[in-house]
Coordinates of N, CA and C in Angstrom, one line a residue:
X1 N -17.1 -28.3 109.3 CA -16.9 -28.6 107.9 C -15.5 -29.3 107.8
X2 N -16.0 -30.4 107.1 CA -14.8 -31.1 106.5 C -13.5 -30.8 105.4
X3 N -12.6 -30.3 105.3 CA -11.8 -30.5 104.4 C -11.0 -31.7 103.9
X4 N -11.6 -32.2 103.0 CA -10.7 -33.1 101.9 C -9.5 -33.1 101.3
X5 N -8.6 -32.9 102.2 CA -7.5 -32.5 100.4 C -7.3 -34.0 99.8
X6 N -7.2 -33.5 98.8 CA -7.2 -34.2 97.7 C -5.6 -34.9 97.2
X7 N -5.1 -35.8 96.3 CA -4.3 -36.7 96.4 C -3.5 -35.8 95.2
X8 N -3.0 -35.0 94.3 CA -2.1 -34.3 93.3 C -2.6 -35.8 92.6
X9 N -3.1 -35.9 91.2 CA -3.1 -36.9 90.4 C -2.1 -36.8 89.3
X10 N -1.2 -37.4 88.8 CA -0.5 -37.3 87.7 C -1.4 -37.8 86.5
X11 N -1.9 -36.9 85.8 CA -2.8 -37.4 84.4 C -1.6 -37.6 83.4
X12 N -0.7 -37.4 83.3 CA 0.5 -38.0 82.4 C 0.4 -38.9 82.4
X13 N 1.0 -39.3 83.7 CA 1.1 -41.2 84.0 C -0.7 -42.5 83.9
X14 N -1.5 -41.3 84.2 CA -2.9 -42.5 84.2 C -3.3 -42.3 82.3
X15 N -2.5 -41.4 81.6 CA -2.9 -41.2 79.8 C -2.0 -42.2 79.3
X16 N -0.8 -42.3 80.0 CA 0.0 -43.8 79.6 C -0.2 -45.0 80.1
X17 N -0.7 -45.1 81.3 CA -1.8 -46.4 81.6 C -2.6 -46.7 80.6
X18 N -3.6 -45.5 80.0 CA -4.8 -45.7 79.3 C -4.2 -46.4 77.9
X19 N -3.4 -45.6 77.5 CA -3.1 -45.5 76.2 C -1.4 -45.4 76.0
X20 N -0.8 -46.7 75.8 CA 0.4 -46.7 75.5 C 1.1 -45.9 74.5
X21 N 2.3 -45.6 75.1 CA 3.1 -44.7 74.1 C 2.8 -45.2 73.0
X22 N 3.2 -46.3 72.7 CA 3.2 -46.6 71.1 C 1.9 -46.5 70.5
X23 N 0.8 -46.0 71.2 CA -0.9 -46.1 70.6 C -1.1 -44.9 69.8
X24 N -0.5 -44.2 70.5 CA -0.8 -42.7 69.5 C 0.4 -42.5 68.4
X25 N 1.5 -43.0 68.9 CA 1.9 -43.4 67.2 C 2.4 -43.8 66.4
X26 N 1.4 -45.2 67.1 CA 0.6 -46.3 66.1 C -0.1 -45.8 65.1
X27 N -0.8 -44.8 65.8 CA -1.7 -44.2 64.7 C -1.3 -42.9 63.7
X28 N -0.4 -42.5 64.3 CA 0.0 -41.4 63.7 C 1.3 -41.6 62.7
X29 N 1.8 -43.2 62.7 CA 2.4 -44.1 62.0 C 1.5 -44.7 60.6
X30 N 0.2 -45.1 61.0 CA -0.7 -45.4 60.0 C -0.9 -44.4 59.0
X31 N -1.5 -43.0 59.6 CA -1.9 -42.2 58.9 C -0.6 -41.0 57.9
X32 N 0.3 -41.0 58.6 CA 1.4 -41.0 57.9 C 1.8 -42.1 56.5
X33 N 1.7 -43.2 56.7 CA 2.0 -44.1 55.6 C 0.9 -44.1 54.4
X34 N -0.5 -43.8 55.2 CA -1.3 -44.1 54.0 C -1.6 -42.7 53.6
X35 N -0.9 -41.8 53.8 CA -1.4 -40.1 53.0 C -0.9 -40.5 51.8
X36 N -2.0 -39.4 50.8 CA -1.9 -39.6 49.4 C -0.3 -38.7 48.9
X37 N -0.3 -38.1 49.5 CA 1.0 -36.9 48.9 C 2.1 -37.6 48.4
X38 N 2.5 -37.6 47.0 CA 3.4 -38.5 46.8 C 5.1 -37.3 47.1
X39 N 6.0 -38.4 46.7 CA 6.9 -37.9 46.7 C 7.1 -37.3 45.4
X40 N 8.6 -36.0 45.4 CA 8.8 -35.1 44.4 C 10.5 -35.0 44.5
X41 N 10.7 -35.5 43.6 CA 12.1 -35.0 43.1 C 12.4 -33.8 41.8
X42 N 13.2 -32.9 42.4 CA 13.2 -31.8 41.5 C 14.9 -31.7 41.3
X43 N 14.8 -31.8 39.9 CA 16.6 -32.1 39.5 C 16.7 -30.5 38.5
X44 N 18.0 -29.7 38.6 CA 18.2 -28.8 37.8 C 19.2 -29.1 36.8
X45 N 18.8 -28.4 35.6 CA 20.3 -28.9 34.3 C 20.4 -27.7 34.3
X46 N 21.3 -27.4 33.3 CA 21.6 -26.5 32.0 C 20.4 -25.8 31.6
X47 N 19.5 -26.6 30.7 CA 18.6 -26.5 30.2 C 17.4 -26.3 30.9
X48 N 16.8 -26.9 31.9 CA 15.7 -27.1 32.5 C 15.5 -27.5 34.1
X49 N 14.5 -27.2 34.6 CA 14.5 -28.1 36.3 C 13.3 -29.7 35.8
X50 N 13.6 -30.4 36.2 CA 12.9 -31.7 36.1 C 12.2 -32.0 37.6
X51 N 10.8 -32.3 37.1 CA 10.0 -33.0 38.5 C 9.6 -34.0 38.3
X52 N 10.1 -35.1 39.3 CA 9.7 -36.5 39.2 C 8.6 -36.2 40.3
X53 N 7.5 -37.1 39.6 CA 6.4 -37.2 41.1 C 6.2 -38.6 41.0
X54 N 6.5 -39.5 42.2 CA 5.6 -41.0 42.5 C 4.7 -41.0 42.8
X55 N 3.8 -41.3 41.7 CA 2.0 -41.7 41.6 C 1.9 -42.8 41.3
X56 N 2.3 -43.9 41.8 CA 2.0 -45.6 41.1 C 0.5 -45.6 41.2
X57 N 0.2 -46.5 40.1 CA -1.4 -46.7 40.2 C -2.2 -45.9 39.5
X58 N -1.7 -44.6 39.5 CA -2.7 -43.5 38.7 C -2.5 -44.1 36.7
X59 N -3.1 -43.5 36.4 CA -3.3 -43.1 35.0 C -2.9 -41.8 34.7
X60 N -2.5 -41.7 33.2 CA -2.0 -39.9 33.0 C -3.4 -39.3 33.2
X61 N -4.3 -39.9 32.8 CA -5.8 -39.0 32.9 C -6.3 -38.5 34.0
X62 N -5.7 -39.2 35.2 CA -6.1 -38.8 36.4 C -5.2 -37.6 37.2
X63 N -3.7 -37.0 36.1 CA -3.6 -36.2 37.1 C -3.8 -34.7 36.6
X64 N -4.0 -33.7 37.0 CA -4.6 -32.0 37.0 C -3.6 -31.3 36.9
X65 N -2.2 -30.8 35.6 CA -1.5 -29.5 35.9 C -2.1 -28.7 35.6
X66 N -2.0 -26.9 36.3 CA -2.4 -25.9 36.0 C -1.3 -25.1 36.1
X67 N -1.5 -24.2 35.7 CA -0.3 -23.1 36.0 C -1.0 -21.9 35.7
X68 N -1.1 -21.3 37.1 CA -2.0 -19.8 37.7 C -0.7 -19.1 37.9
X69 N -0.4 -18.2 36.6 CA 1.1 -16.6 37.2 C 1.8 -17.6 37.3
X70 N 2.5 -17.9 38.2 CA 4.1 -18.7 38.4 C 4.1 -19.6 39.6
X71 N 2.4 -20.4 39.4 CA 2.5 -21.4 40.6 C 1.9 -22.4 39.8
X72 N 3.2 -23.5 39.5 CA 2.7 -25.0 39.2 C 1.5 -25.8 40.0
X73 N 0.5 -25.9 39.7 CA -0.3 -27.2 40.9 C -0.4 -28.3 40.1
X74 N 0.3 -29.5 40.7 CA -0.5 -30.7 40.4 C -1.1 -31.2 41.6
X75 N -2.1 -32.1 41.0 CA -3.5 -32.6 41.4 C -3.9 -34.3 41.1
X76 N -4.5 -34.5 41.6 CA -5.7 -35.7 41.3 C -6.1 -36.0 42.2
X77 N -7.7 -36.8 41.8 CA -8.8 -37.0 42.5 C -9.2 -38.3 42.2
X78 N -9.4 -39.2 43.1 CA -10.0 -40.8 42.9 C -11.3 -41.0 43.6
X79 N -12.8 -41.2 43.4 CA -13.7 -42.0 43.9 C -13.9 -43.3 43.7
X80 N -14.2 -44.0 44.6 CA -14.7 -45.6 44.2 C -15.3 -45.6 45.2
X81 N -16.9 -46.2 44.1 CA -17.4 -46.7 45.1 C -18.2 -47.8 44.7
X82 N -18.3 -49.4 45.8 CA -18.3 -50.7 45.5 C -19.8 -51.1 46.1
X83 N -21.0 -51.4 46.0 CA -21.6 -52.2 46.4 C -22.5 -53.9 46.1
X84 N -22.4 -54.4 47.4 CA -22.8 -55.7 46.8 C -24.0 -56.2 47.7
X85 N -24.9 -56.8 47.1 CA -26.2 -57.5 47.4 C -26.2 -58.5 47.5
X86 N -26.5 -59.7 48.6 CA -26.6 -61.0 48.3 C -27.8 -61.1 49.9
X87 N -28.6 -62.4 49.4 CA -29.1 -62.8 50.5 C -30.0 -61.6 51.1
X88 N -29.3 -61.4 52.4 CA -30.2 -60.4 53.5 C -28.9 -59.8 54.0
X89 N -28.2 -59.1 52.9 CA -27.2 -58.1 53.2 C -26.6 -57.0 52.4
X90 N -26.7 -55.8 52.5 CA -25.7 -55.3 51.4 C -24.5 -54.7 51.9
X91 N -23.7 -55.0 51.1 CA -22.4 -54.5 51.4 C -21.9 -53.2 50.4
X92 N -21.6 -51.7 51.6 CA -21.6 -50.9 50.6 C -20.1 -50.4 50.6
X93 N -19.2 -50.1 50.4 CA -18.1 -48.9 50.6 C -17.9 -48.4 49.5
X94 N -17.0 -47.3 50.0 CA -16.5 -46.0 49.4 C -15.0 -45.9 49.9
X95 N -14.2 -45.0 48.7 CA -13.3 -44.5 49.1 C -12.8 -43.5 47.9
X96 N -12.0 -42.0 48.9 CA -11.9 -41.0 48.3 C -10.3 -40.9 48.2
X97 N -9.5 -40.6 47.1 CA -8.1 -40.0 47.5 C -7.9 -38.5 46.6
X98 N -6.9 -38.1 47.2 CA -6.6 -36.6 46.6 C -5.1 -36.3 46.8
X99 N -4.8 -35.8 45.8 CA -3.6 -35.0 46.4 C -3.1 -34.1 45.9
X100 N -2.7 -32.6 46.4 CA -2.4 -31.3 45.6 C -1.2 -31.2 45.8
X101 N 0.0 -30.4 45.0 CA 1.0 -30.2 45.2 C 1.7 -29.0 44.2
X102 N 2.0 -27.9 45.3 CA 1.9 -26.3 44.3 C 3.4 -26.0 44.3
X103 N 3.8 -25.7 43.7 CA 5.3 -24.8 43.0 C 5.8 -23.3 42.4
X104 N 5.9 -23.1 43.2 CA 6.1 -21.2 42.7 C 7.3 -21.6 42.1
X105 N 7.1 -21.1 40.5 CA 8.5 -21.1 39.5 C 9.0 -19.8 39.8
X106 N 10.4 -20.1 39.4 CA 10.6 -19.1 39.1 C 11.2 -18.6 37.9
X107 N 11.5 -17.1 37.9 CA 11.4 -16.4 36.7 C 11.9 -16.9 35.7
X108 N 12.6 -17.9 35.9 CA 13.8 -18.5 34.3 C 13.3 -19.4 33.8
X109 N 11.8 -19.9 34.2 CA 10.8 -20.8 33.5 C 10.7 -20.0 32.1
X110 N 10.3 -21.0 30.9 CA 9.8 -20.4 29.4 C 8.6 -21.1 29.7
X111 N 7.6 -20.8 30.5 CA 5.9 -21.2 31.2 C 5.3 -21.8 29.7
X112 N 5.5 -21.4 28.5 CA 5.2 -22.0 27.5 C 5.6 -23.3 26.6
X113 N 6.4 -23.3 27.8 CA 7.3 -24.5 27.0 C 7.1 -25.8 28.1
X114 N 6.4 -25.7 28.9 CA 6.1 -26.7 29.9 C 5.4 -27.9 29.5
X115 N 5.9 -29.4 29.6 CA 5.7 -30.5 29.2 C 5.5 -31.5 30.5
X116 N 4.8 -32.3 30.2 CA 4.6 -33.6 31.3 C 4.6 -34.9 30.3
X117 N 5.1 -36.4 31.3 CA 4.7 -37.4 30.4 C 4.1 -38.4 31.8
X118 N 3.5 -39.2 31.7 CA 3.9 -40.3 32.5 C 4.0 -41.5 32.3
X119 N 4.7 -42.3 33.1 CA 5.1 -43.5 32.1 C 5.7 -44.1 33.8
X120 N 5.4 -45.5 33.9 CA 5.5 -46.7 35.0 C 5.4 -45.8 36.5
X121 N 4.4 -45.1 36.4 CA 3.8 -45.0 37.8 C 4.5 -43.4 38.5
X122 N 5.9 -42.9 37.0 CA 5.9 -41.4 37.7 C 5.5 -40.1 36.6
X123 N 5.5 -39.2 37.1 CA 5.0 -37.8 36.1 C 6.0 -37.5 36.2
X124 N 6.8 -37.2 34.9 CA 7.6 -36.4 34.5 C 7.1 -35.3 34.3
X125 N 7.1 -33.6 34.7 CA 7.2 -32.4 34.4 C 8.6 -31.8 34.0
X126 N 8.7 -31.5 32.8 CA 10.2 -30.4 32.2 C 9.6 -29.2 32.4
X127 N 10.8 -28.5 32.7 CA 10.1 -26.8 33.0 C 11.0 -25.9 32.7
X128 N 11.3 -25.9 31.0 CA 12.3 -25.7 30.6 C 12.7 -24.1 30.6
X129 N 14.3 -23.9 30.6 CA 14.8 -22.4 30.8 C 14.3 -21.4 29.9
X130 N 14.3 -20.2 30.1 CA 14.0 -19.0 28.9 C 15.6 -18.7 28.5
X131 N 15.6 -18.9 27.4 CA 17.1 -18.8 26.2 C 17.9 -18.1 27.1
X132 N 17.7 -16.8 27.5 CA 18.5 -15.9 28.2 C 18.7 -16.1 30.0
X133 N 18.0 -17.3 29.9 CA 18.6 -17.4 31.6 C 19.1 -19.3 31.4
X134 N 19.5 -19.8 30.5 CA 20.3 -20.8 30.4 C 22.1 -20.7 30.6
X135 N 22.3 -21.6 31.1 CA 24.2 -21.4 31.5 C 24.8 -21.0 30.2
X136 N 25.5 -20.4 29.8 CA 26.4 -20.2 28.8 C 27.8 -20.5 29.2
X137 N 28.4 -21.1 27.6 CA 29.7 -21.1 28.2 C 30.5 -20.4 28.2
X138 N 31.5 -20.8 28.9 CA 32.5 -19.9 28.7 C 33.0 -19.0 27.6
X139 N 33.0 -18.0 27.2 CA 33.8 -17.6 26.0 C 35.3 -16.5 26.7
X140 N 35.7 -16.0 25.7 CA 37.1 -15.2 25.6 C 36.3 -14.1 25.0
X141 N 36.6 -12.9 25.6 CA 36.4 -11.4 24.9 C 37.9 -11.2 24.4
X142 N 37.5 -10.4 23.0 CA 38.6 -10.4 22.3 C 38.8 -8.5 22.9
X143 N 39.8 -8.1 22.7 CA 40.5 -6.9 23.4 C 40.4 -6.0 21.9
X144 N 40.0 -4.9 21.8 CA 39.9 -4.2 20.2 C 41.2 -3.2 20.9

């Protein structure tokens, strides 16, 4: 009986042969750029915390606040879909986007007093203080 041994193969080096470093991400570059999840800016005042969200393109109608107990979600959902006929062809596509984004407030929210606007492509959310957890100023206690 013959024994073979065998040559130790580096499959590291024959998966970068196959597929160059920059192929996986190349792609992991693409799918990164085109996710729907927009950006969020959260500013705190005196008065209230402010959320900017970048949705260019949307409409106010297209996006979903809810507020479940003390967890903000915003949302929206886009279908399109395009088909065309000519000749001895049809051309069909589709395309789906989404994006959710959740926020546990906390307690110094007035949950009732919660407003959104949107205007050139961002949503403004105010998520204004409850009276007694706003900054006060300074004062002087007088000594009796």
């Amino acid at each position: 009986m013959n024994i073979v041994k065998r040559k130790n193969v580096d499959f590291p080096s024959i998966l970068d042969e196959l597929f160059p470093a920059d192929w996986f991400g190349g792609i992991a570059n693409q799918v990164a750029s085109t996710t729907n999840t927009p950006a969020v800016n959260i500013k705190e005042t005196e008065e209230d915390f402010k959320l900017e969200v970048a949705a260019p393109g949307k409409a106010k109608e297209d996006f979903i606040l809810t507020l479940d107990h003390d967890v903000l979600t915003i949302s929206t959902e886009e279908k399109k879909e395009e088909e065309t006929i000519e000749d001895n062809y049809t051309r069909r596509e589709f395309s789906f986007s989404s994006f959710k984004r959740s926020f546990k407030l906390p307690q110094a929210i007035n949950k009732k007093e919660i407003n959104a606007t949107y205007e050139n492509g961002i949503l403004n959310v105010v998520l204004p203080k409850r009276e007694e957890d706003k900054v006060k100023p300074k004062r002087t206690i007088e000594i009796s």
